[in-house]
Each structure stands twice: as C-alpha cells, then as structure tokens.
Amino acid sequence: MQIALAGYDSLKARVLRNRVKIFDAGLVLIFLGVAALFAFEVDVFENEAGLPPRQQTIELDELLVLTTLTMCCVLFYTWRRARDHKRENAQRLAAEQEVLTLALQDPLTGLPNRRQFDEALTAALKVVPSAPEAHAIFMVDLNGFKKINDVHGHPVGDEVLIHVGARLLRAVRENDLVARLGGDEFAVIARNVVGAEGASTIARRIVENLGPPVAINGVGHPVGAGVGIALSPHDGLTAIELLRKADVALYRAKAERSTGIRFFEPEMDARLHERDALERALRDAVESDSFVIRFQPTSLIGGDGIAGFEASPRLTHPVLGEIEPERFLPIAEETGLLGALTEQSLRKACAAAASWPPTVRLSFNLPGPLLLDAGFGPRILAVAAETGLAPARLDVEIDEGALMREAEAASKLLTPLRSAGVSIVADHFGTGYSDLKNLHRLKLDRVKIDGSFISAMGHDRQAAVMVRALIGIGQGLDLEVIADGVVTEEQRTTLSLQGCGQGQGALYGGQVSAEEAAALVRPDAGGAIVTAG
C-alpha cells in the first residue's frame, strides 16, 4: 500500500502541486499589479519625490482602498488554499481506498481475493454456531479449464472466469462470501447453514449453475466443477484446518466425478497421505528408472500357443508393496510424469521382448493423454530401434474411449507408427461408444473386448449378445479379435465357437516377470509358440 501511495504522490500529486505553484505566482503578480495601479492612481511616486519627509502623507480613503484590496487578496488566497487542501485530502483518501480495494479484490472477476477470504473466514470462526447450525467452507475447482486456455487462449479463459464468478454469486445466499483464490479455484463461506443438508443444498446449486456451457463469442465452453466441503465446528475450528480439509474433499470430488460434490470424511486424510506416498515413490522411480515390468500372455483362443505378452509397469514401495498402474497412472498424469514413465517402461519391455522368438509379439498400453503429444509416436519408434525390437512385433494398445475422444490427434500420432509396421489395438472394446466411421478412419489392426462383457456373458443375456456383436464387428472390419478376462473353459469354448481369435486372462496365465516370460517362450520350455502366418 505504501508503494502504491508513493506512486500516487509522485505522479498525480506532483502535477497538482506544480499547478498550485503556478496559480500562486499568478496571484502575486495580480496583487503587485493592483498595488502598482493604486500607486499610479494616487500619484504616490510624485508625492514621494516632491515633498519633504514630514509632508509625505496618504489620504485616509486611499489607505482604506489599499488595505481593502490587500485583505481581499489574502482572503481569496486563504480560501483557495483551503479548497486545494480539501481536494488533495479527498484525492488521497480515494487513492487509499482504491489501493485497499485492489489489495482485497480480484481484479479480473471483482470478487474478494484470497486475502479478504482469509480475513473473512478468520472473523467467521470467532463465533461458534449453535447446533445444528454450522459454518460451511466450499472449495470449487473448474473441470477442463486448462483446455479452454490452451485451445482458445487466455482472453477467452478470462471471460469464462468472469461468467463463472457471476454464476457463483447467483448460486449462493445473499450474505455468503464468494472469492477467487487464484487460477480456476474459487471458495465460498456460508455462515450458519443448517448442518450438512443446508451445505449440500448450496453445493447442488453451485454445480447446477456451473453446469451449462459458458457462451463466449457464440461458442459454448463446458466447464462444470467439483466441490469440496468442510463444516465448522465438526471438521475443525481454524481456517488452516478447514481449508485443508475442504481441499481434500475437493480432490476426492474431482477424482470420482460422480456428483461433483464431496464432504470431508476422516478416512480421506489417510487416503491423501497414501497418495502423497505414491507420488513420492513415483517421482523416485522415474528419477531412478526403477519401474518393474510384468508380462501377461495372450494365447490362441484354444489355448495351444502363446501369441505374445502384454507388458505393464509396476511401482514398488517398501510399505505398500507392488502397486498396479491403475493406482499411480492418474497421479503420473497430474504431476506431468506420464510421458517419462511410459517411455521408461516401454524401453524395458522392448529390451525384454527383443530376446523372444520373432513370432512372439509385445503389446504395450499407450495412455490416452499421450495421444495429444504429437512427439510421442517418434519416441516409440526410437525406443524400438534402440532396443533392437522390430516394429512389426509391437502392438500399441489404446483405450477405445480415448481413441474416440481424440480421434483427430490419434490419427496423426498413429499414422507414422502404422507405416513403420506397428499394430494398433483398441483396448476395452465395447465401452467407448465407437462409431464405424472412426473405427475405419483409425485403421486398427486388432480389438480387445473388455473383460466386463466376458465375465458377464455366462449369466447376462445382453452381455452375451454384446460379445457376439463385438466379435461380428471385428470380423466385418477384418480385425483380429482378442477377448480379455477369460477365466473359465466355458467362456473359452463360447468365444471359440463365435470366432474370437485370441484370449487373455487367468485361464491362460497371470502376470509374470521378464525372466519368467522368457522361460515360457524358450524352444526347450515345452510350451507351444504361435508361428508366423
């Protein structure tokens, strides 16, 4: 604030003071001019020159006129200086108020900023509400805002934030405080709500108000939001504790995306600590390149030959043990480690597969977010060349839903891979609402039917119909069909009769190490290997 006021003094006030000096000089000149005029009117100079000192006199009326003029000038000058002083004080007070406003207000949305929010929350917590009432703290974070900034630019993102702020104000009660804490993160203080039900009502209104797309220049931008809620005094009595717990609840709401609303629960703390441990282990593993690769065999549906192995990374932790990718891949995406993790894991898998017989294929999962990284395709080919694995022996599996969502980016990334001989597989086939146009456009080589359909087809007629339809689509598009999650002989027999080519699951073998995979495909191991053609 002091710096801002100094800037104000050095600019506006300096100009004002210069104007005052000029005006003061003008007043002096006017006064001197009036005095000179008066002197000439009464022949002061002639009288002074022609009379001896004792006879130098001025008429009383002339003295009265001179005194009156002098008093008028003095009074006018005094009035003007008082007016200027009052104006300077008013301008200074306005400047101080403006600086105070800037210190407590978000300049983009006009909402209170973090500083004002913290002060308001601290003040609210000084009064403990009587049961069943509580003070509710809401943390609100937008969905997909980064994509809006990246695709449409920050000016559009700023407009979206302004609209979001206005919608939040409409969603809450008149006396509730809505603040923008930074980026796309907002917070709300609602005093004296009627327990969790009252807080839930406000949270639902927030989600409903942020649901419709925000229209900017005729283009709708979907936002939506996750809301985390902490209640005082139930969840804490200090601002720091309540904000942390509301943030933990927000993290869970964003992860689940079911209703977008979560209240803080004590077990969330334990899960948050576990997540922190996973993140630290993940960073250490990327830095030291210490991921472990597991391989699961894929066999002909009849079970008489190993066609290949699907590789997946594992994270080892001294307390949590061996951790499957479903638990740490979302963290890798959030922390920006997904690309490095995937490349390191692919390199280890390719190095292991290079020693297998040439007819045994390696299948590797490419996480959906990496479809947007145009440079990752060449990196896959570089890793294959570096490890000596022929691209024609490599299958890249991609979640069907990700392929459909990012069809344009997927086509650009996969085209050079396909040209080099890499096969493209749609994983979790049947769950991504594919359309035949995109399936044809992406030029897939294989589809892998999701295991949920395989496990249900024995007792769920619709699942059985779905499996037949998916196999038929694959055959109609001349794609090899793989069934995931095959665990019983009955499932294998049914799939074989329907024309499914390969199977994967507990019936054919579980996850094995690189050494065990190599042993399974050694010519002297006694196991059958699928031959080319």
Coordinates of C-alpha atoms in Angstrom, one line a residue:
M1 CA 0.0 0.0 0.0
Q2 CA 2.8 2.4 0.8
I3 CA 4.4 1.8 -2.5
A4 CA 1.2 2.5 -4.3
L5 CA 0.7 5.7 -2.4
A6 CA 4.2 6.8 -3.1
G7 CA 3.5 6.3 -6.8
Y8 CA 0.3 8.3 -6.4
D9 CA 2.3 11.2 -4.8
S10 CA 5.0 11.1 -7.4
L11 CA 2.5 11.4 -10.3
K12 CA -0.9 13.0 -9.7
A13 CA 0.1 15.0 -6.6
R14 CA 3.3 16.3 -8.3
V15 CA 1.2 17.7 -11.2
L16 CA -1.3 19.2 -8.7
R17 CA 1.5 20.9 -6.7
N18 CA 3.0 22.3 -9.9
R19 CA -0.4 23.8 -10.8
V20 CA -0.7 25.3 -7.3
K21 CA 2.7 27.0 -7.6
I22 CA 1.8 28.5 -11.0
F23 CA -1.5 29.7 -9.6
D24 CA 0.2 31.2 -6.5
A25 CA 2.7 33.1 -8.8
G26 CA -0.2 34.4 -10.7
L27 CA -1.9 35.7 -7.6
V28 CA 1.3 37.5 -6.5
L29 CA 1.6 39.1 -10.0
I30 CA -2.1 40.2 -9.8
F31 CA -1.5 41.7 -6.3
L32 CA 1.6 43.6 -7.5
G33 CA -0.3 44.8 -10.5
V34 CA -3.2 46.1 -8.4
A35 CA -0.7 47.8 -6.0
A36 CA 1.1 49.4 -8.9
L37 CA -2.2 50.6 -10.4
F38 CA -3.2 52.0 -7.0
A39 CA 0.2 53.8 -6.7
F40 CA -0.2 55.5 -10.0
E41 CA -3.8 56.5 -9.3
V42 CA -2.8 58.4 -6.1
D43 CA 0.5 59.7 -7.6
V44 CA 2.4 58.0 -4.9
F45 CA 5.7 58.4 -6.7
E46 CA 5.2 62.0 -7.5
N47 CA 4.2 62.8 -3.9
E48 CA 7.1 60.9 -2.5
A49 CA 9.6 62.7 -4.8
G50 CA 8.2 66.3 -4.3
L51 CA 7.5 66.5 -0.5
P52 CA 9.9 66.5 2.4
P53 CA 9.5 63.6 4.8
R54 CA 7.2 65.3 7.2
Q55 CA 4.8 66.3 4.5
Q56 CA 4.6 62.8 2.9
T57 CA 1.1 61.8 3.6
I58 CA -1.5 59.5 2.1
E59 CA -5.2 60.2 2.2
L60 CA -7.3 58.1 4.5
D61 CA -9.6 56.9 1.7
E62 CA -6.5 55.9 -0.3
L63 CA -5.2 53.9 2.6
L64 CA -8.6 52.2 3.1
V65 CA -8.7 51.2 -0.5
L66 CA -5.2 49.7 -0.3
T67 CA -6.0 47.8 2.9
T68 CA -9.2 46.5 1.4
L69 CA -7.5 45.3 -1.7
T70 CA -4.8 43.6 0.4
M71 CA -7.4 41.9 2.6
C72 CA -9.4 40.7 -0.4
C73 CA -6.3 39.1 -1.9
V74 CA -5.3 37.5 1.4
L75 CA -8.9 36.2 1.9
F76 CA -9.1 34.8 -1.6
Y77 CA -5.7 33.2 -1.3
T78 CA -6.6 31.6 2.0
W79 CA -10.0 30.3 0.6
R80 CA -8.3 28.8 -2.4
R81 CA -5.6 27.1 -0.4
A82 CA -8.2 25.6 1.9
R83 CA -10.1 24.4 -1.1
D84 CA -7.0 22.9 -2.6
H85 CA -6.1 21.2 0.7
K86 CA -9.6 19.7 0.9
R87 CA -9.3 18.4 -2.6
E88 CA -5.9 16.9 -2.0
N89 CA -7.2 15.1 1.1
A90 CA -10.2 13.8 -0.9
Q91 CA -7.9 12.5 -3.7
R92 CA -5.6 10.9 -1.2
L93 CA -8.5 9.2 0.6
A94 CA -9.8 8.0 -2.8
A95 CA -6.3 6.7 -3.7
E96 CA -6.0 4.9 -0.3
Q97 CA -9.5 3.3 -0.8
E98 CA -8.5 2.2 -4.3
V99 CA -5.3 0.6 -3.1
L100 CA -7.2 -1.1 -0.3
T101 CA -9.8 -2.4 -2.8
L102 CA -7.0 -3.7 -5.0
A103 CA -5.4 -5.4 -2.1
L104 CA -8.6 -7.2 -1.2
Q105 CA -10.3 -7.7 -4.5
D106 CA -9.6 -10.0 -7.5
P107 CA -9.0 -7.6 -10.4
L108 CA -10.5 -9.9 -13.0
T109 CA -13.8 -11.0 -11.5
G110 CA -14.3 -8.3 -8.9
L111 CA -14.7 -11.0 -6.3
P112 CA -12.9 -10.9 -2.9
N113 CA -9.4 -12.4 -3.3
R114 CA -7.5 -14.8 -1.0
R115 CA -6.5 -12.2 1.5
Q116 CA -10.1 -11.0 2.0
F117 CA -11.3 -14.5 2.1
D118 CA -8.8 -15.5 4.8
E119 CA -9.8 -12.4 6.9
A120 CA -13.5 -13.1 6.5
L121 CA -13.1 -16.8 7.4
T122 CA -11.0 -16.0 10.5
A123 CA -13.7 -13.5 11.6
A124 CA -16.5 -16.0 11.0
L125 CA -14.8 -18.7 13.0
K126 CA -14.6 -16.4 16.1
V127 CA -18.3 -17.1 16.5
V128 CA -19.0 -20.8 17.0
P129 CA -22.5 -21.6 15.7
S130 CA -25.0 -23.5 17.8
A131 CA -26.1 -27.0 16.8
P132 CA -27.5 -28.0 14.4
E133 CA -26.0 -25.0 12.5
A134 CA -22.5 -24.8 11.1
H135 CA -20.2 -22.7 9.0
A136 CA -19.6 -24.3 5.7
I137 CA -16.5 -23.8 3.6
F138 CA -16.7 -24.8 -0.1
M139 CA -13.7 -25.2 -2.4
V140 CA -14.7 -25.0 -6.0
D141 CA -12.5 -26.0 -8.9
L142 CA -13.5 -26.0 -12.6
N143 CA -13.3 -29.0 -14.9
G144 CA -11.4 -28.7 -18.1
F145 CA -10.4 -25.0 -17.7
K146 CA -6.8 -25.6 -18.8
K147 CA -8.0 -27.0 -22.1
I148 CA -10.1 -23.8 -22.7
N149 CA -7.0 -21.7 -22.1
D150 CA -4.8 -23.9 -24.3
V151 CA -7.2 -24.2 -27.2
H152 CA -8.9 -20.8 -27.2
G153 CA -6.4 -18.6 -25.4
H154 CA -6.2 -16.7 -22.1
P155 CA -8.6 -13.9 -23.1
V156 CA -11.4 -16.4 -23.6
G157 CA -10.4 -18.1 -20.4
D158 CA -10.6 -14.8 -18.5
E159 CA -14.1 -14.2 -19.9
V160 CA -15.1 -17.7 -18.7
L161 CA -13.8 -16.9 -15.2
I162 CA -15.8 -13.7 -15.1
H163 CA -19.0 -15.6 -16.1
V164 CA -18.2 -18.3 -13.5
G165 CA -17.9 -15.7 -10.8
A166 CA -21.3 -14.2 -11.7
R167 CA -22.9 -17.6 -11.6
L168 CA -21.4 -18.5 -8.2
L169 CA -22.9 -15.3 -6.8
R170 CA -26.3 -16.3 -8.1
A171 CA -26.0 -19.8 -6.6
V172 CA -25.2 -18.7 -3.0
R173 CA -27.2 -16.8 -0.4
E174 CA -27.1 -13.1 -0.2
N175 CA -24.8 -12.9 2.8
D176 CA -22.4 -15.7 1.7
L177 CA -19.0 -14.7 0.5
V178 CA -17.6 -15.9 -2.8
A179 CA -13.9 -15.5 -3.5
R180 CA -11.5 -16.3 -6.3
L181 CA -8.4 -17.8 -4.7
G182 CA -6.4 -18.0 -8.0
G183 CA -6.5 -19.6 -11.4
D184 CA -9.8 -21.5 -11.7
E185 CA -10.1 -22.1 -8.0
F186 CA -13.0 -20.4 -6.1
A187 CA -14.1 -20.6 -2.5
V188 CA -17.3 -19.9 -0.6
I189 CA -18.0 -19.1 3.1
A190 CA -21.6 -19.8 4.1
R191 CA -22.3 -18.9 7.7
N192 CA -24.9 -20.6 9.9
V193 CA -26.1 -23.3 7.4
V194 CA -28.4 -26.0 8.8
G195 CA -25.9 -28.8 9.0
A196 CA -24.8 -30.9 6.1
E197 CA -28.2 -30.7 4.4
G198 CA -28.0 -26.9 4.2
A199 CA -24.5 -27.1 2.9
S200 CA -25.5 -29.7 0.4
T201 CA -28.3 -27.5 -0.9
I202 CA -25.8 -24.7 -1.6
A203 CA -23.3 -27.1 -3.2
R204 CA -26.0 -28.5 -5.5
R205 CA -27.0 -25.0 -6.6
I206 CA -23.3 -24.3 -7.4
V207 CA -23.0 -27.4 -9.5
E208 CA -26.3 -26.7 -11.3
N209 CA -25.4 -23.1 -12.0
L210 CA -22.0 -24.1 -13.4
G211 CA -23.4 -27.0 -15.5
P212 CA -24.5 -25.1 -18.7
P213 CA -21.7 -24.2 -21.1
V214 CA -20.4 -20.6 -20.9
A215 CA -21.0 -18.8 -24.2
I216 CA -18.2 -16.6 -25.4
N217 CA -18.4 -15.1 -28.9
G218 CA -21.1 -17.6 -29.9
V219 CA -19.0 -20.6 -28.8
G220 CA -20.2 -22.7 -25.8
H221 CA -17.4 -23.7 -23.4
P222 CA -18.4 -26.5 -21.0
V223 CA -17.0 -26.0 -17.5
G224 CA -18.7 -27.8 -14.6
A225 CA -17.0 -28.0 -11.3
G226 CA -16.0 -30.2 -8.4
V227 CA -17.0 -29.0 -4.9
G228 CA -15.3 -30.0 -1.6
I229 CA -17.0 -29.1 1.7
A230 CA -15.8 -28.8 5.3
L231 CA -18.0 -27.8 8.2
S232 CA -17.1 -25.9 11.3
P233 CA -17.0 -26.9 14.2
H234 CA -17.4 -30.5 13.1
D235 CA -14.3 -30.6 10.9
G236 CA -12.2 -28.0 12.6
L237 CA -12.1 -24.6 14.3
T238 CA -9.2 -23.0 12.5
A239 CA -9.0 -21.5 9.0
I240 CA -6.0 -23.6 8.0
E241 CA -7.5 -26.8 9.1
L242 CA -10.9 -26.2 7.4
L243 CA -9.3 -25.1 4.1
R244 CA -7.1 -28.2 4.1
K245 CA -10.0 -30.5 4.7
A246 CA -12.2 -28.8 2.1
D247 CA -9.3 -29.1 -0.4
V248 CA -9.0 -32.8 0.4
A249 CA -12.8 -33.3 -0.2
L250 CA -12.4 -31.3 -3.4
Y251 CA -9.6 -33.7 -4.6
R252 CA -11.9 -36.7 -4.0
A253 CA -14.8 -35.0 -5.8
K254 CA -12.6 -34.3 -8.8
A255 CA -11.3 -37.9 -8.8
E256 CA -14.8 -39.5 -8.6
R257 CA -16.8 -37.1 -10.8
S258 CA -20.0 -38.8 -9.8
T259 CA -22.0 -35.9 -8.4
G260 CA -19.0 -33.5 -8.2
I261 CA -19.7 -32.9 -4.5
R262 CA -17.9 -34.4 -1.5
F263 CA -18.0 -33.6 2.2
F264 CA -14.8 -34.1 4.1
E265 CA -14.5 -37.5 5.7
P266 CA -11.8 -38.6 8.2
E267 CA -10.7 -41.5 6.1
M268 CA -9.9 -39.1 3.3
D269 CA -6.8 -38.0 5.3
A270 CA -5.4 -41.5 5.3
R271 CA -6.0 -41.7 1.5
L272 CA -4.4 -38.4 1.0
H273 CA -1.3 -39.5 2.9
E274 CA -1.3 -42.7 0.8
R275 CA -1.5 -40.6 -2.4
D276 CA 1.4 -38.4 -1.2
A277 CA 3.4 -41.6 -0.5
L278 CA 2.6 -42.9 -4.0
E279 CA 3.6 -39.6 -5.6
R280 CA 6.9 -39.6 -3.8
A281 CA 7.5 -43.2 -4.8
L282 CA 6.5 -42.4 -8.4
R283 CA 8.9 -39.5 -8.6
D284 CA 11.7 -41.6 -7.2
A285 CA 11.0 -44.4 -9.6
V286 CA 11.1 -42.0 -12.6
E287 CA 14.3 -40.4 -11.4
S288 CA 16.0 -43.8 -10.8
D289 CA 14.3 -45.6 -13.7
S290 CA 13.3 -48.4 -11.3
F291 CA 9.9 -49.5 -12.6
V292 CA 9.3 -53.2 -12.7
I293 CA 7.6 -54.7 -15.8
R294 CA 5.1 -57.5 -15.6
F295 CA 4.0 -59.6 -18.6
Q296 CA 0.7 -61.4 -19.2
P297 CA 0.5 -63.9 -22.0
T298 CA -2.0 -63.7 -24.9
S299 CA -2.8 -67.1 -26.4
L300 CA -4.8 -68.5 -29.3
I301 CA -8.4 -68.9 -28.0
G302 CA -7.9 -72.7 -28.0
G303 CA -5.0 -72.3 -25.6
D304 CA -2.5 -74.1 -27.8
G305 CA 0.1 -71.4 -28.3
I306 CA 1.4 -68.1 -26.9
A307 CA 0.9 -65.3 -29.4
G308 CA 2.5 -62.6 -27.3
F309 CA 2.7 -60.8 -23.9
E310 CA 1.1 -57.6 -22.7
A311 CA 3.5 -55.5 -20.7
S312 CA 2.5 -53.2 -17.9
P313 CA 4.6 -51.3 -15.3
R314 CA 4.6 -51.8 -11.6
L315 CA 5.7 -49.5 -8.9
T316 CA 7.3 -51.0 -5.8
H317 CA 7.0 -49.4 -2.3
P318 CA 8.6 -50.7 0.9
V319 CA 5.2 -50.4 2.8
L320 CA 2.6 -50.5 0.1
G321 CA 4.3 -53.3 -1.8
E322 CA 3.9 -53.8 -5.6
I323 CA 1.4 -51.2 -6.9
E324 CA -0.6 -51.7 -10.1
P325 CA -0.8 -49.0 -12.8
E326 CA -4.4 -48.2 -12.1
R327 CA -3.4 -46.6 -8.8
F328 CA -0.4 -44.5 -10.0
L329 CA -1.1 -43.6 -13.6
P330 CA -3.6 -40.9 -12.7
I331 CA -1.0 -39.4 -10.3
A332 CA 1.6 -39.6 -13.1
E333 CA -0.8 -37.6 -15.4
E334 CA -1.5 -35.0 -12.7
T335 CA 2.2 -34.5 -12.0
G336 CA 3.4 -34.4 -15.6
L337 CA 5.4 -37.7 -15.2
L338 CA 3.2 -39.8 -17.5
G339 CA 5.4 -39.4 -20.6
A340 CA 8.7 -40.2 -18.8
L341 CA 7.1 -43.2 -17.0
T342 CA 5.6 -44.6 -20.3
E343 CA 8.9 -44.2 -22.2
Q344 CA 11.0 -45.9 -19.5
S345 CA 8.5 -48.7 -19.2
L346 CA 8.4 -49.2 -22.9
R347 CA 12.1 -49.3 -23.2
K348 CA 12.4 -52.1 -20.5
A349 CA 9.6 -54.1 -22.2
C350 CA 11.1 -53.8 -25.6
A351 CA 14.5 -54.8 -24.3
A352 CA 13.0 -58.0 -22.8
A353 CA 10.9 -58.8 -25.9
A354 CA 13.9 -58.4 -28.2
S355 CA 15.2 -61.8 -26.9
W356 CA 12.0 -63.7 -27.5
P357 CA 11.3 -65.8 -30.6
P358 CA 10.5 -63.5 -33.6
T359 CA 6.8 -64.7 -33.8
V360 CA 6.0 -63.6 -30.2
R361 CA 4.6 -60.2 -30.1
L362 CA 4.8 -57.4 -27.4
S363 CA 1.7 -55.5 -26.5
F364 CA 2.0 -52.2 -24.7
N365 CA -0.6 -49.7 -23.4
L366 CA -0.3 -46.1 -24.5
P367 CA -2.2 -43.9 -22.0
G368 CA -4.9 -41.8 -23.6
P369 CA -3.5 -38.4 -22.6
L370 CA -0.3 -39.1 -24.6
L371 CA -2.4 -39.1 -27.8
L372 CA -2.2 -35.4 -27.6
D373 CA 1.6 -35.5 -27.5
A374 CA 2.5 -35.5 -31.3
G375 CA 6.1 -36.2 -30.5
F376 CA 5.4 -39.5 -28.7
G377 CA 5.0 -41.5 -31.8
P378 CA 8.6 -41.0 -33.0
R379 CA 9.8 -41.7 -29.4
I380 CA 8.1 -45.1 -29.6
L381 CA 9.9 -45.9 -32.9
A382 CA 13.2 -44.7 -31.4
V383 CA 12.9 -46.9 -28.4
A384 CA 12.1 -49.9 -30.6
A385 CA 15.2 -49.2 -32.7
E386 CA 17.4 -48.6 -29.7
T387 CA 16.4 -52.0 -28.1
G388 CA 16.5 -53.9 -31.4
L389 CA 12.8 -54.8 -31.4
A390 CA 11.3 -54.9 -34.9
P391 CA 8.3 -52.5 -35.1
A392 CA 6.3 -55.3 -36.8
R393 CA 6.4 -57.2 -33.4
L394 CA 4.9 -54.3 -31.4
D395 CA 1.3 -53.8 -30.6
V396 CA 0.2 -50.4 -29.2
E397 CA -3.0 -50.7 -27.2
I398 CA -5.1 -47.6 -26.6
D399 CA -8.3 -47.3 -24.6
E400 CA -11.2 -47.2 -27.0
G401 CA -12.8 -44.3 -25.2
A402 CA -9.6 -42.2 -25.6
L403 CA -9.4 -43.1 -29.3
M404 CA -12.9 -41.9 -29.9
R405 CA -12.5 -38.7 -27.8
E406 CA -9.2 -37.7 -29.5
A407 CA -9.8 -39.3 -32.9
E408 CA -8.1 -36.5 -34.8
A409 CA -5.0 -36.4 -32.6
A410 CA -4.9 -40.2 -32.6
S411 CA -4.9 -40.5 -36.3
K412 CA -2.0 -38.1 -36.6
L413 CA 0.1 -39.9 -34.0
L414 CA -0.7 -43.4 -35.1
T415 CA -0.2 -43.0 -38.9
P416 CA 3.6 -43.0 -38.8
L417 CA 3.6 -45.9 -36.3
R418 CA 1.4 -47.9 -38.7
S419 CA 3.6 -47.0 -41.6
A420 CA 6.6 -48.4 -39.7
G421 CA 4.8 -51.7 -39.1
V422 CA 3.4 -51.2 -35.6
S423 CA -0.1 -52.7 -35.0
I424 CA -2.8 -50.6 -33.3
V425 CA -5.2 -52.2 -30.9
A426 CA -8.4 -50.7 -29.4
D427 CA -8.4 -51.8 -25.8
H428 CA -11.6 -52.1 -23.7
F429 CA -13.6 -52.5 -26.9
G430 CA -17.3 -52.1 -26.5
T431 CA -17.0 -49.5 -23.7
G432 CA -16.1 -46.4 -25.7
Y433 CA -19.2 -45.9 -27.8
S434 CA -17.3 -46.3 -31.1
D435 CA -18.8 -45.5 -34.4
L436 CA -17.9 -47.4 -37.5
K437 CA -16.7 -44.3 -39.3
N438 CA -14.0 -43.7 -36.7
L439 CA -13.1 -47.3 -36.5
H440 CA -12.5 -47.3 -40.2
R441 CA -10.7 -44.0 -40.1
L442 CA -8.2 -45.1 -37.4
K443 CA -7.3 -48.2 -39.4
L444 CA -7.0 -50.5 -36.4
D445 CA -5.4 -53.9 -36.6
R446 CA -7.0 -55.6 -33.6
V447 CA -9.7 -55.0 -31.0
K448 CA -9.7 -56.3 -27.4
I449 CA -13.1 -57.0 -26.0
D450 CA -13.4 -55.6 -22.5
G451 CA -13.3 -58.2 -19.7
S452 CA -16.5 -57.0 -18.1
F453 CA -18.5 -58.4 -21.0
I454 CA -16.6 -61.7 -20.9
S455 CA -17.2 -62.2 -17.2
A456 CA -20.9 -61.4 -17.5
M457 CA -21.9 -63.3 -20.7
G458 CA -22.5 -66.6 -18.9
H459 CA -25.4 -65.1 -16.8
D460 CA -26.3 -61.9 -18.6
R461 CA -28.1 -62.4 -21.9
Q462 CA -27.4 -58.8 -23.0
A463 CA -23.7 -59.2 -22.3
A464 CA -23.7 -62.4 -24.4
V465 CA -25.4 -60.6 -27.2
M466 CA -22.9 -57.7 -26.9
V467 CA -19.9 -60.1 -27.1
R468 CA -21.4 -61.7 -30.3
A469 CA -22.0 -58.3 -31.8
L470 CA -18.5 -57.1 -31.0
I471 CA -16.9 -60.2 -32.5
G472 CA -19.0 -59.7 -35.6
I473 CA -17.9 -56.0 -35.9
G474 CA -14.3 -57.0 -35.6
Q475 CA -14.7 -59.8 -38.2
G476 CA -16.6 -57.5 -40.5
L477 CA -13.8 -54.9 -40.4
D478 CA -11.2 -57.6 -40.9
L479 CA -9.8 -57.0 -37.5
E480 CA -8.3 -59.7 -35.2
V481 CA -10.4 -60.1 -32.1
I482 CA -8.9 -60.6 -28.6
A483 CA -11.1 -61.4 -25.6
D484 CA -9.8 -60.1 -22.2
G485 CA -10.6 -61.6 -18.8
V486 CA -11.1 -65.2 -19.9
V487 CA -11.1 -67.3 -16.7
T488 CA -13.2 -70.4 -17.4
E489 CA -13.3 -73.2 -20.0
E490 CA -17.0 -72.4 -20.7
Q491 CA -16.0 -68.8 -21.7
R492 CA -13.2 -70.1 -23.9
T493 CA -15.4 -72.6 -25.7
T494 CA -18.2 -70.0 -26.3
L495 CA -15.7 -67.4 -27.7
S496 CA -14.0 -70.0 -29.9
L497 CA -17.4 -71.0 -31.4
Q498 CA -18.2 -67.4 -32.1
G499 CA -15.0 -66.8 -34.0
C500 CA -12.8 -65.0 -31.5
G501 CA -9.1 -65.4 -32.3
Q502 CA -7.2 -64.9 -29.1
G503 CA -7.7 -64.8 -25.4
Q504 CA -6.1 -63.3 -22.4
G505 CA -6.9 -63.8 -18.7
A506 CA -6.3 -66.1 -15.7
L507 CA -7.1 -69.2 -17.8
Y508 CA -4.0 -68.6 -20.0
G509 CA -1.7 -67.3 -17.2
G510 CA -1.3 -64.4 -14.9
Q511 CA 1.4 -61.6 -14.6
V512 CA 5.0 -62.9 -14.8
S513 CA 8.4 -61.3 -14.7
A514 CA 10.6 -60.7 -17.7
E515 CA 12.7 -63.8 -16.8
E516 CA 9.6 -66.0 -16.4
A517 CA 8.2 -64.7 -19.8
A518 CA 11.4 -65.5 -21.5
A519 CA 11.4 -69.0 -20.0
L520 CA 7.8 -69.6 -21.2
V521 CA 8.8 -69.0 -24.8
R522 CA 12.1 -70.7 -24.9
P523 CA 12.1 -73.5 -27.5
D524 CA 13.2 -76.0 -24.9
A525 CA 10.5 -75.0 -22.4
G526 CA 7.9 -77.4 -23.8
G527 CA 5.3 -74.7 -24.4
A528 CA 3.8 -74.1 -27.8
I529 CA 4.5 -70.8 -29.6
V530 CA 2.3 -69.3 -32.3
T531 CA 4.2 -69.4 -35.6
A532 CA 4.0 -66.7 -38.2
G533 CA 1.1 -66.9 -40.6

